[in-house]
């Protein structure tokens, strides 16, 4: 590795968070995220509003990232940006901003796959956090994604399982909506689940091929269950909210852990590196720890701010690609359906 300090700016705008981060070699100097509150009242991300908010946020967010890192833009060696996957209108804002900044500063541009970045976030140097050893299973669980990826090397990865409908975070958020909770509902369901009985109510787990996931059936099952019980007792949800949350959480964790058991068996890989906003879930963390004792797994969870959508993960990929001279051409385009 070079003894010179390499500064890279990462920019993330794939969904509803506008984010910028500065990395120096493997260490994050700043990690700024502007969340878009506007979507809360709609109970989900509204693409047109997201794109407009990115346009308003991107310049101040980048300025703040540079200021917090205490460097000027002239010290940057490259600009890394999320090329995809994500919402086209959102991706375009980050892509065109990154392109013009790199062009203006006459430094290389580095395109980053958002899903690779969730996994490579584990390689940010951070005290108290261990980096996974290859090969490992990268498991990204968020409001937009549910993926199991076999990771052989930084840029040698294969998706071996993913959701065929809703993401795991959507299972939380849509269930929460049925229960009258705010958006996003994941954290509240998690909190209530810890005070409820996970076996109070039973929801059947879907049967899905191979290592793939399905969560849309669970949402429908919960909807019918709530409608049925509310007919008998209008206060049912209110009176049993913690037990309902605990039962939903128990089902979701069961679905995830079953697939991880299958994935570790099929691949012979027992190292599991988890990421995405849902990795904050207390029940999932506990189940993974239990897996260490029960099945001999070794599990990795990065620092929380690097698990939700953020630009630090884009910056670390930028750094890894910079070391390999893997740069984007100036006519690179955003790609909403970019694959790993
Ligand atoms: O990664 P993220 O911040 O944004 C993207 O989806 O890209 O993930 C947000 C998702 C939401 O669905 C939210 O409900 C869920 O993560 N979430 C949780 C918890 N904290 C956040 N789900 C379950 N338990 C939690 N503690
Ligand atoms: Zn994400």
mmCIF file of C-alpha atoms and ligand atoms in Angstrom:
data_model
loop_
_atom_site.group_PDB
_atom_site.id
_atom_site.type_symbol
_atom_site.label_atom_id
_atom_site.label_comp_id
_atom_site.label_asym_id
_atom_site.label_seq_id
_atom_site.Cartn_x
_atom_site.Cartn_y
_atom_site.Cartn_z
ATOM 1 C CA UNK A 1 0.000 0.000 0.000
ATOM 2 C CA UNK A 2 1.299 3.479 -0.798
ATOM 3 C CA UNK A 3 2.611 5.647 1.993
ATOM 4 C CA UNK A 4 0.881 8.653 0.472
ATOM 5 C CA UNK A 5 -2.466 9.729 1.899
ATOM 6 C CA UNK A 6 -5.191 9.074 -0.661
ATOM 7 C CA UNK A 7 -8.333 11.159 -0.155
ATOM 8 C CA UNK A 8 -11.530 10.068 -1.855
ATOM 9 C CA UNK A 9 -14.984 11.629 -1.744
ATOM 10 C CA UNK A 10 -17.893 9.186 -1.839
ATOM 11 C CA UNK A 11 -21.374 10.242 -2.933
ATOM 12 C CA UNK A 12 -24.550 8.204 -2.399
ATOM 13 C CA UNK A 13 -28.002 9.135 -3.725
ATOM 14 C CA UNK A 14 -29.645 5.853 -4.760
ATOM 15 C CA UNK A 15 -32.828 6.120 -2.703
ATOM 16 C CA UNK A 16 -33.985 8.703 -0.166
ATOM 17 C CA UNK A 17 -30.739 9.575 1.636
ATOM 18 C CA UNK A 18 -28.328 12.146 0.261
ATOM 19 C CA UNK A 19 -24.906 11.235 1.594
ATOM 20 C CA UNK A 20 -21.255 12.218 1.222
ATOM 21 C CA UNK A 21 -18.156 10.906 2.982
ATOM 22 C CA UNK A 22 -14.409 11.409 2.831
ATOM 23 C CA UNK A 23 -12.050 8.485 3.268
ATOM 24 C CA UNK A 24 -8.286 8.670 3.751
ATOM 25 C CA UNK A 25 -6.731 5.319 2.896
ATOM 26 C CA UNK A 26 -9.058 2.894 4.745
ATOM 27 C CA UNK A 27 -10.264 5.326 7.419
ATOM 28 C CA UNK A 28 -13.399 7.446 7.297
ATOM 29 C CA UNK A 29 -12.803 11.125 8.059
ATOM 30 C CA UNK A 30 -16.416 12.238 7.662
ATOM 31 C CA UNK A 31 -19.745 10.587 6.958
ATOM 32 C CA UNK A 32 -22.674 12.944 6.361
ATOM 33 C CA UNK A 33 -26.250 11.865 5.635
ATOM 34 C CA UNK A 34 -29.271 14.065 4.967
ATOM 35 C CA UNK A 35 -32.384 11.974 5.566
ATOM 36 C CA UNK A 36 -35.506 12.986 3.715
ATOM 37 C CA UNK A 37 -38.308 13.422 6.247
ATOM 38 C CA UNK A 38 -40.770 14.216 3.469
ATOM 39 C CA UNK A 39 -41.522 10.510 2.773
ATOM 40 C CA UNK A 40 -42.760 9.763 6.289
ATOM 41 C CA UNK A 41 -46.190 11.223 5.675
ATOM 42 C CA UNK A 42 -46.589 9.032 2.580
ATOM 43 C CA UNK A 43 -45.529 5.840 4.384
ATOM 44 C CA UNK A 44 -42.880 5.098 1.761
ATOM 45 C CA UNK A 45 -40.391 6.708 -0.597
ATOM 46 C CA UNK A 46 -41.924 8.902 -3.312
ATOM 47 C CA UNK A 47 -39.385 8.887 -6.195
ATOM 48 C CA UNK A 48 -40.157 12.374 -7.569
ATOM 49 C CA UNK A 49 -39.847 13.951 -4.124
ATOM 50 C CA UNK A 50 -36.626 12.033 -3.444
ATOM 51 C CA UNK A 51 -34.995 13.315 -6.605
ATOM 52 C CA UNK A 52 -35.947 16.917 -5.838
ATOM 53 C CA UNK A 53 -34.670 16.648 -2.264
ATOM 54 C CA UNK A 54 -31.348 15.214 -3.519
ATOM 55 C CA UNK A 55 -30.944 18.258 -5.742
ATOM 56 C CA UNK A 56 -31.445 20.537 -2.762
ATOM 57 C CA UNK A 57 -29.218 18.544 -0.415
ATOM 58 C CA UNK A 58 -26.258 17.460 -2.460
ATOM 59 C CA UNK A 59 -24.178 20.643 -2.444
ATOM 60 C CA UNK A 60 -24.519 21.328 1.309
ATOM 61 C CA UNK A 61 -23.948 17.648 2.151
ATOM 62 C CA UNK A 62 -20.723 17.500 0.114
ATOM 63 C CA UNK A 63 -19.518 20.797 1.623
ATOM 64 C CA UNK A 64 -20.192 19.464 5.094
ATOM 65 C CA UNK A 65 -18.344 16.208 4.386
ATOM 66 C CA UNK A 66 -15.276 18.119 3.198
ATOM 67 C CA UNK A 67 -15.453 20.549 6.133
ATOM 68 C CA UNK A 68 -15.790 17.755 8.706
ATOM 69 C CA UNK A 69 -12.854 15.920 7.126
ATOM 70 C CA UNK A 70 -10.967 19.192 7.291
ATOM 71 C CA UNK A 71 -9.752 19.028 3.707
ATOM 72 C CA UNK A 72 -10.353 21.145 0.632
ATOM 73 C CA UNK A 73 -11.700 19.718 -2.604
ATOM 74 C CA UNK A 74 -8.333 20.311 -4.226
ATOM 75 C CA UNK A 75 -6.804 17.644 -1.989
ATOM 76 C CA UNK A 76 -9.128 14.927 -3.350
ATOM 77 C CA UNK A 77 -7.613 12.153 -5.470
ATOM 78 C CA UNK A 78 -10.880 10.790 -6.865
ATOM 79 C CA UNK A 79 -14.679 10.998 -6.676
ATOM 80 C CA UNK A 80 -16.646 7.792 -6.122
ATOM 81 C CA UNK A 81 -20.395 7.708 -6.667
ATOM 82 C CA UNK A 82 -23.270 5.209 -6.606
ATOM 83 C CA UNK A 83 -24.042 4.209 -10.184
ATOM 84 C CA UNK A 84 -26.871 1.844 -9.194
ATOM 85 C CA UNK A 85 -29.059 0.033 -8.410
ATOM 86 C CA UNK A 86 -31.688 2.451 -7.159
ATOM 87 C CA UNK A 87 -34.256 5.006 -8.239
ATOM 88 C CA UNK A 88 -33.253 6.520 -11.578
ATOM 89 C CA UNK A 89 -34.194 10.093 -10.668
ATOM 90 C CA UNK A 90 -32.199 9.835 -7.445
ATOM 91 C CA UNK A 91 -29.161 8.166 -9.031
ATOM 92 C CA UNK A 92 -29.006 10.828 -11.750
ATOM 93 C CA UNK A 93 -28.480 13.602 -9.195
ATOM 94 C CA UNK A 94 -25.437 11.932 -7.613
ATOM 95 C CA UNK A 95 -24.058 10.727 -10.932
ATOM 96 C CA UNK A 96 -24.166 14.092 -12.673
ATOM 97 C CA UNK A 97 -22.844 15.888 -9.609
ATOM 98 C CA UNK A 98 -19.925 13.445 -9.258
ATOM 99 C CA UNK A 99 -19.123 13.671 -12.958
ATOM 100 C CA UNK A 100 -18.987 17.441 -13.034
ATOM 101 C CA UNK A 101 -16.965 17.677 -9.821
ATOM 102 C CA UNK A 102 -14.405 15.127 -11.061
ATOM 103 C CA UNK A 103 -14.250 16.919 -14.402
ATOM 104 C CA UNK A 104 -13.828 20.317 -12.738
ATOM 105 C CA UNK A 105 -11.057 19.051 -10.440
ATOM 106 C CA UNK A 106 -9.499 16.954 -13.210
ATOM 107 C CA UNK A 107 -9.381 13.816 -11.044
ATOM 108 C CA UNK A 108 -10.614 10.261 -11.716
ATOM 109 C CA UNK A 109 -14.235 9.231 -11.374
ATOM 110 C CA UNK A 110 -15.074 5.850 -9.808
ATOM 111 C CA UNK A 111 -18.447 4.155 -10.269
ATOM 112 C CA UNK A 112 -19.713 2.052 -7.386
ATOM 113 C CA UNK A 113 -22.345 -0.665 -7.185
ATOM 114 C CA UNK A 114 -24.512 0.115 -4.145
ATOM 115 C CA UNK A 115 -25.000 -3.583 -3.271
ATOM 116 C CA UNK A 116 -21.269 -4.305 -3.415
ATOM 117 C CA UNK A 117 -20.756 -1.257 -1.227
ATOM 118 C CA UNK A 118 -23.084 -2.572 1.508
ATOM 119 C CA UNK A 119 -20.834 -5.637 1.689
ATOM 120 C CA UNK A 120 -17.475 -3.883 1.317
ATOM 121 C CA UNK A 121 -18.442 -1.483 4.133
ATOM 122 C CA UNK A 122 -17.006 -4.236 6.336
ATOM 123 C CA UNK A 123 -13.533 -3.217 5.113
ATOM 124 C CA UNK A 124 -13.686 0.296 6.524
ATOM 125 C CA UNK A 125 -10.962 0.462 9.169
ATOM 126 C CA UNK A 126 -12.697 1.029 12.467
ATOM 127 C CA UNK A 127 -11.462 0.338 15.990
ATOM 128 C CA UNK A 128 -13.304 -2.529 17.612
ATOM 129 C CA UNK A 129 -14.658 -3.920 14.338
ATOM 130 C CA UNK A 130 -13.161 -6.997 12.759
ATOM 131 C CA UNK A 131 -12.947 -7.324 8.974
ATOM 132 C CA UNK A 132 -14.237 -10.561 7.437
ATOM 133 C CA UNK A 133 -11.854 -13.071 5.888
ATOM 134 C CA UNK A 134 -12.577 -14.337 2.348
ATOM 135 C CA UNK A 135 -14.586 -16.278 1.437
ATOM 136 C CA UNK A 136 -17.644 -15.147 3.368
ATOM 137 C CA UNK A 137 -21.375 -14.701 2.882
ATOM 138 C CA UNK A 138 -22.401 -11.052 2.563
ATOM 139 C CA UNK A 139 -25.989 -10.660 3.737
ATOM 140 C CA UNK A 140 -27.653 -7.340 2.954
ATOM 141 C CA UNK A 141 -30.998 -6.767 4.646
ATOM 142 C CA UNK A 142 -32.652 -3.380 4.267
ATOM 143 C CA UNK A 143 -35.819 -1.598 3.258
ATOM 144 C CA UNK A 144 -34.916 -2.124 -0.374
ATOM 145 C CA UNK A 145 -32.910 -5.339 -0.443
ATOM 146 C CA UNK A 146 -32.602 -8.875 0.853
ATOM 147 C CA UNK A 147 -29.603 -10.647 -0.610
ATOM 148 C CA UNK A 148 -27.168 -13.431 0.214
ATOM 149 C CA UNK A 149 -23.916 -12.992 -1.686
ATOM 150 C CA UNK A 150 -20.983 -15.367 -1.879
ATOM 151 C CA UNK A 151 -17.931 -13.128 -1.577
ATOM 152 C CA UNK A 152 -14.677 -14.660 -2.796
ATOM 153 C CA UNK A 153 -12.738 -11.405 -3.049
ATOM 154 C CA UNK A 154 -13.416 -7.646 -3.027
ATOM 155 C CA UNK A 155 -14.768 -7.656 -6.564
ATOM 156 C CA UNK A 156 -15.475 -11.331 -7.026
ATOM 157 C CA UNK A 157 -18.981 -11.927 -5.693
ATOM 158 C CA UNK A 158 -22.083 -13.863 -6.728
ATOM 159 C CA UNK A 159 -25.646 -13.406 -5.571
ATOM 160 C CA UNK A 160 -26.806 -16.834 -4.366
ATOM 161 C CA UNK A 161 -30.168 -15.794 -2.920
ATOM 162 C CA UNK A 162 -32.485 -12.796 -2.963
ATOM 163 C CA UNK A 163 -36.064 -11.788 -2.448
ATOM 164 C CA UNK A 164 -38.548 -12.516 -5.187
ATOM 165 C CA UNK A 165 -40.936 -9.801 -3.946
ATOM 166 C CA UNK A 166 -40.728 -7.528 -0.865
ATOM 167 C CA UNK A 167 -37.486 -6.803 0.968
ATOM 168 C CA UNK A 168 -37.179 -7.836 4.620
ATOM 169 C CA UNK A 169 -37.411 -4.178 5.737
ATOM 170 C CA UNK A 170 -40.597 -3.822 3.707
ATOM 171 C CA UNK A 171 -42.010 -6.797 5.621
ATOM 172 C CA UNK A 172 -41.445 -4.772 8.781
ATOM 173 C CA UNK A 173 -42.706 -1.487 7.342
ATOM 174 C CA UNK A 174 -45.817 -2.907 5.670
ATOM 175 C CA UNK A 175 -46.723 -4.949 8.747
ATOM 176 C CA UNK A 176 -46.285 -1.795 10.798
ATOM 177 C CA UNK A 177 -48.630 0.090 8.500
ATOM 178 C CA UNK A 178 -51.319 -2.579 9.000
ATOM 179 C CA UNK A 179 -50.850 -2.182 12.767
ATOM 180 C CA UNK A 180 -51.125 1.614 12.516
ATOM 181 C CA UNK A 181 -47.461 2.266 13.363
ATOM 182 C CA UNK A 182 -45.411 5.101 11.845
ATOM 183 C CA UNK A 183 -42.956 4.756 8.960
ATOM 184 C CA UNK A 184 -40.468 3.158 8.982
ATOM 185 C CA UNK A 185 -41.899 0.678 11.482
ATOM 186 C CA UNK A 186 -38.901 -1.660 11.866
ATOM 187 C CA UNK A 187 -37.404 -0.028 14.973
ATOM 188 C CA UNK A 188 -40.741 0.150 16.817
ATOM 189 C CA UNK A 189 -41.693 -3.440 15.993
ATOM 190 C CA UNK A 190 -38.238 -4.473 17.241
ATOM 191 C CA UNK A 191 -38.697 -2.538 20.480
ATOM 192 C CA UNK A 192 -42.175 -3.886 21.143
ATOM 193 C CA UNK A 193 -41.132 -7.412 20.159
ATOM 194 C CA UNK A 194 -38.718 -7.452 23.073
ATOM 195 C CA UNK A 195 -41.667 -7.025 25.437
ATOM 196 C CA UNK A 196 -43.987 -9.500 23.763
ATOM 197 C CA UNK A 197 -44.459 -13.245 23.411
ATOM 198 C CA UNK A 198 -42.998 -14.459 20.091
ATOM 199 C CA UNK A 199 -45.191 -17.562 20.146
ATOM 200 C CA UNK A 200 -48.463 -15.725 20.853
ATOM 201 C CA UNK A 201 -49.586 -15.884 17.222
ATOM 202 C CA UNK A 202 -48.427 -18.061 14.380
ATOM 203 C CA UNK A 203 -47.778 -16.931 10.837
ATOM 204 C CA UNK A 204 -46.778 -19.537 8.290
ATOM 205 C CA UNK A 205 -43.383 -19.220 6.688
ATOM 206 C CA UNK A 206 -43.398 -19.122 2.885
ATOM 207 C CA UNK A 207 -41.957 -21.999 0.887
ATOM 208 C CA UNK A 208 -39.503 -20.476 -1.535
ATOM 209 C CA UNK A 209 -37.049 -22.223 -3.810
ATOM 210 C CA UNK A 210 -33.351 -22.505 -3.049
ATOM 211 C CA UNK A 211 -31.842 -19.560 -1.175
ATOM 212 C CA UNK A 212 -34.457 -17.051 -2.288
ATOM 213 C CA UNK A 213 -36.828 -15.162 -0.016
ATOM 214 C CA UNK A 214 -40.436 -14.054 -0.188
ATOM 215 C CA UNK A 215 -42.034 -11.649 2.263
ATOM 216 C CA UNK A 216 -45.203 -10.478 0.518
ATOM 217 C CA UNK A 217 -47.275 -13.447 1.762
ATOM 218 C CA UNK A 218 -46.481 -12.614 5.362
ATOM 219 C CA UNK A 219 -47.860 -9.108 4.952
ATOM 220 C CA UNK A 220 -51.099 -10.506 3.507
ATOM 221 C CA UNK A 221 -51.343 -13.099 6.298
ATOM 222 C CA UNK A 222 -50.967 -10.330 8.878
ATOM 223 C CA UNK A 223 -53.578 -8.186 7.157
ATOM 224 C CA UNK A 224 -56.182 -11.003 7.152
ATOM 225 C CA UNK A 225 -55.305 -11.950 10.727
ATOM 226 C CA UNK A 226 -55.749 -8.372 11.948
ATOM 227 C CA UNK A 227 -59.020 -7.939 10.010
ATOM 228 C CA UNK A 228 -60.395 -11.202 11.388
ATOM 229 C CA UNK A 229 -59.451 -10.495 14.990
ATOM 230 C CA UNK A 230 -60.557 -6.851 14.856
ATOM 231 C CA UNK A 231 -64.020 -7.985 13.773
ATOM 232 C CA UNK A 232 -64.265 -9.990 16.999
ATOM 233 C CA UNK A 233 -62.610 -7.351 19.164
ATOM 234 C CA UNK A 234 -62.168 -3.793 17.823
ATOM 235 C CA UNK A 235 -59.355 -3.202 20.342
ATOM 236 C CA UNK A 236 -57.462 -6.363 19.427
ATOM 237 C CA UNK A 237 -54.390 -4.647 17.958
ATOM 238 C CA UNK A 238 -54.122 -2.188 20.806
ATOM 239 C CA UNK A 239 -54.486 -4.866 23.455
ATOM 240 C CA UNK A 240 -52.017 -7.294 21.886
ATOM 241 C CA UNK A 241 -49.579 -5.015 20.069
ATOM 242 C CA UNK A 242 -46.391 -6.271 21.744
ATOM 243 C CA UNK A 243 -47.337 -9.916 21.218
ATOM 244 C CA UNK A 244 -48.241 -9.267 17.572
ATOM 245 C CA UNK A 245 -44.902 -7.493 17.032
ATOM 246 C CA UNK A 246 -42.997 -10.290 18.766
ATOM 247 C CA UNK A 247 -44.765 -12.909 16.634
ATOM 248 C CA UNK A 248 -44.066 -11.026 13.399
ATOM 249 C CA UNK A 249 -40.423 -10.574 14.362
ATOM 250 C CA UNK A 250 -40.122 -14.259 15.301
ATOM 251 C CA UNK A 251 -41.467 -15.261 11.883
ATOM 252 C CA UNK A 252 -39.197 -12.893 9.948
ATOM 253 C CA UNK A 253 -36.098 -14.011 11.858
ATOM 254 C CA UNK A 254 -37.068 -17.644 11.306
ATOM 255 C CA UNK A 255 -37.266 -17.068 7.541
ATOM 256 C CA UNK A 256 -33.841 -15.395 7.505
ATOM 257 C CA UNK A 257 -32.069 -17.895 9.742
ATOM 258 C CA UNK A 258 -33.480 -20.907 7.832
ATOM 259 C CA UNK A 259 -31.980 -19.537 4.622
ATOM 260 C CA UNK A 260 -28.659 -18.743 6.276
ATOM 261 C CA UNK A 261 -28.484 -22.288 7.628
ATOM 262 C CA UNK A 262 -29.125 -23.567 4.128
ATOM 263 C CA UNK A 263 -26.598 -21.169 2.575
ATOM 264 C CA UNK A 264 -23.807 -22.087 5.011
ATOM 265 C CA UNK A 265 -24.499 -25.776 4.440
ATOM 266 C CA UNK A 266 -24.547 -25.504 0.647
ATOM 267 C CA UNK A 267 -21.456 -23.316 0.350
ATOM 268 C CA UNK A 268 -19.483 -24.672 3.282
ATOM 269 C CA UNK A 269 -18.843 -21.026 4.233
ATOM 270 C CA UNK A 270 -19.582 -20.210 7.856
ATOM 271 C CA UNK A 271 -18.495 -16.579 7.939
ATOM 272 C CA UNK A 272 -21.511 -14.270 7.668
ATOM 273 C CA UNK A 273 -21.118 -10.508 7.241
ATOM 274 C CA UNK A 274 -24.391 -8.693 7.661
ATOM 275 C CA UNK A 275 -25.351 -5.171 6.572
ATOM 276 C CA UNK A 276 -28.289 -2.914 5.679
ATOM 277 C CA UNK A 277 -30.642 -1.051 8.030
ATOM 278 C CA UNK A 278 -32.416 -4.187 9.261
ATOM 279 C CA UNK A 279 -29.121 -5.497 10.691
ATOM 280 C CA UNK A 280 -29.826 -3.138 13.607
ATOM 281 C CA UNK A 281 -32.578 -5.534 14.666
ATOM 282 C CA UNK A 282 -31.975 -6.899 18.155
ATOM 283 C CA UNK A 283 -33.573 -10.264 17.445
ATOM 284 C CA UNK A 284 -31.536 -10.813 14.281
ATOM 285 C CA UNK A 285 -28.330 -9.909 16.116
ATOM 286 C CA UNK A 286 -29.171 -12.344 18.869
ATOM 287 C CA UNK A 287 -30.048 -15.105 16.405
ATOM 288 C CA UNK A 288 -26.712 -14.596 14.634
ATOM 289 C CA UNK A 289 -24.829 -14.790 17.931
ATOM 290 C CA UNK A 290 -26.749 -17.967 18.774
ATOM 291 C CA UNK A 291 -25.685 -19.306 15.369
ATOM 292 C CA UNK A 292 -22.055 -18.845 16.421
ATOM 293 C CA UNK A 293 -22.598 -21.256 19.305
ATOM 294 C CA UNK A 294 -25.048 -23.617 17.651
ATOM 295 C CA UNK A 295 -23.649 -23.894 14.136
ATOM 296 C CA UNK A 296 -20.059 -22.642 14.433
ATOM 297 C CA UNK A 297 -20.753 -19.453 12.478
ATOM 298 C CA UNK A 298 -18.548 -16.406 12.656
ATOM 299 C CA UNK A 299 -20.655 -13.294 12.218
ATOM 300 C CA UNK A 300 -19.704 -9.697 11.482
ATOM 301 C CA UNK A 301 -21.821 -6.569 11.925
ATOM 302 C CA UNK A 302 -20.258 -3.210 10.960
ATOM 303 C CA UNK A 303 -20.640 0.036 12.859
ATOM 304 C CA UNK A 304 -24.292 1.115 12.630
ATOM 305 C CA UNK A 305 -23.647 4.264 10.554
ATOM 306 C CA UNK A 306 -22.053 2.063 7.865
ATOM 307 C CA UNK A 307 -25.015 -0.342 7.633
ATOM 308 C CA UNK A 308 -27.841 1.999 6.618
ATOM 309 C CA UNK A 309 -27.551 3.836 3.311
ATOM 310 C CA UNK A 310 -24.411 5.959 3.625
ATOM 311 C CA UNK A 311 -21.543 7.309 1.562
ATOM 312 C CA UNK A 312 -18.734 5.866 3.707
ATOM 313 C CA UNK A 313 -19.391 2.512 2.048
ATOM 314 C CA UNK A 314 -19.189 4.197 -1.364
ATOM 315 C CA UNK A 315 -15.911 5.840 -0.347
ATOM 316 C CA UNK A 316 -14.297 2.547 0.778
ATOM 317 C CA UNK A 317 -15.196 0.930 -2.553
ATOM 318 C CA UNK A 318 -13.768 4.038 -4.233
ATOM 319 C CA UNK A 319 -10.531 3.518 -2.339
ATOM 320 C CA UNK A 320 -10.327 -0.207 -3.162
ATOM 321 C CA UNK A 321 -10.954 0.532 -6.846
ATOM 322 C CA UNK A 322 -8.476 3.429 -6.781
ATOM 323 C CA UNK A 323 -5.764 1.014 -5.631
ATOM 324 C CA UNK A 324 -6.557 -1.130 -8.665
ATOM 325 C CA UNK A 325 -6.703 1.858 -11.061
ATOM 326 C CA UNK A 326 -10.270 0.867 -11.819
ATOM 327 C CA UNK A 327 -11.797 4.148 -12.996
ATOM 328 C CA UNK A 328 -15.024 5.028 -14.809
ATOM 329 C CA UNK A 329 -15.081 6.697 -18.186
ATOM 330 C CA UNK A 330 -16.525 10.188 -18.324
ATOM 331 C CA UNK A 331 -19.610 8.964 -20.208
ATOM 332 C CA UNK A 332 -20.628 6.465 -17.485
ATOM 333 C CA UNK A 333 -24.413 6.382 -16.958
ATOM 334 C CA UNK A 334 -26.536 5.730 -13.879
ATOM 335 C CA UNK A 335 -28.093 2.266 -13.952
ATOM 336 C CA UNK A 336 -31.290 1.625 -11.960
ATOM 337 C CA UNK A 337 -31.028 -2.167 -12.264
ATOM 338 C CA UNK A 338 -27.274 -2.598 -11.939
ATOM 339 C CA UNK A 339 -26.382 -6.147 -10.847
ATOM 340 C CA UNK A 340 -23.554 -7.292 -8.592
HETATM 341 O O1 LIG B 1 -30.682 0.457 5.010
HETATM 342 P P1 LIG B 1 -31.832 1.334 5.372
HETATM 343 O O2 LIG B 1 -31.595 2.457 6.326
HETATM 344 O O3 LIG B 1 -32.472 1.973 4.104
HETATM 345 C C1 LIG B 1 -32.735 1.260 2.945
HETATM 346 O O4 LIG B 1 -33.747 0.549 2.920
HETATM 347 O O5 LIG B 1 -31.939 1.338 2.020
HETATM 348 O O6 LIG B 1 -32.963 0.386 5.949
HETATM 349 C C2 LIG B 1 -34.181 0.891 6.375
HETATM 350 C C3 LIG B 1 -35.039 -0.277 6.778
HETATM 351 C C4 LIG B 1 -36.479 0.094 7.047
HETATM 352 O O7 LIG B 1 -37.290 -0.853 6.402
HETATM 353 C C5 LIG B 1 -36.586 -0.010 8.558
HETATM 354 O O8 LIG B 1 -37.866 -0.353 9.002
HETATM 355 C C6 LIG B 1 -35.595 -1.113 8.853
HETATM 356 O O9 LIG B 1 -34.514 -0.853 7.984
HETATM 357 N N1 LIG B 1 -35.111 -1.120 10.233
HETATM 358 C C7 LIG B 1 -35.359 -2.122 11.103
HETATM 359 C C8 LIG B 1 -34.724 -1.763 12.322
HETATM 360 N N2 LIG B 1 -34.103 -0.561 12.147
HETATM 361 C C9 LIG B 1 -34.346 -0.197 10.859
HETATM 362 N N3 LIG B 1 -36.041 -3.247 10.946
HETATM 363 C C10 LIG B 1 -36.120 -4.067 12.005
HETATM 364 N N4 LIG B 1 -35.574 -3.799 13.200
HETATM 365 C C11 LIG B 1 -34.867 -2.674 13.412
HETATM 366 N N5 LIG B 1 -34.308 -2.428 14.597
HETATM 367 ZN ZN1 LIG B 2 -28.926 0.314 0.569
#
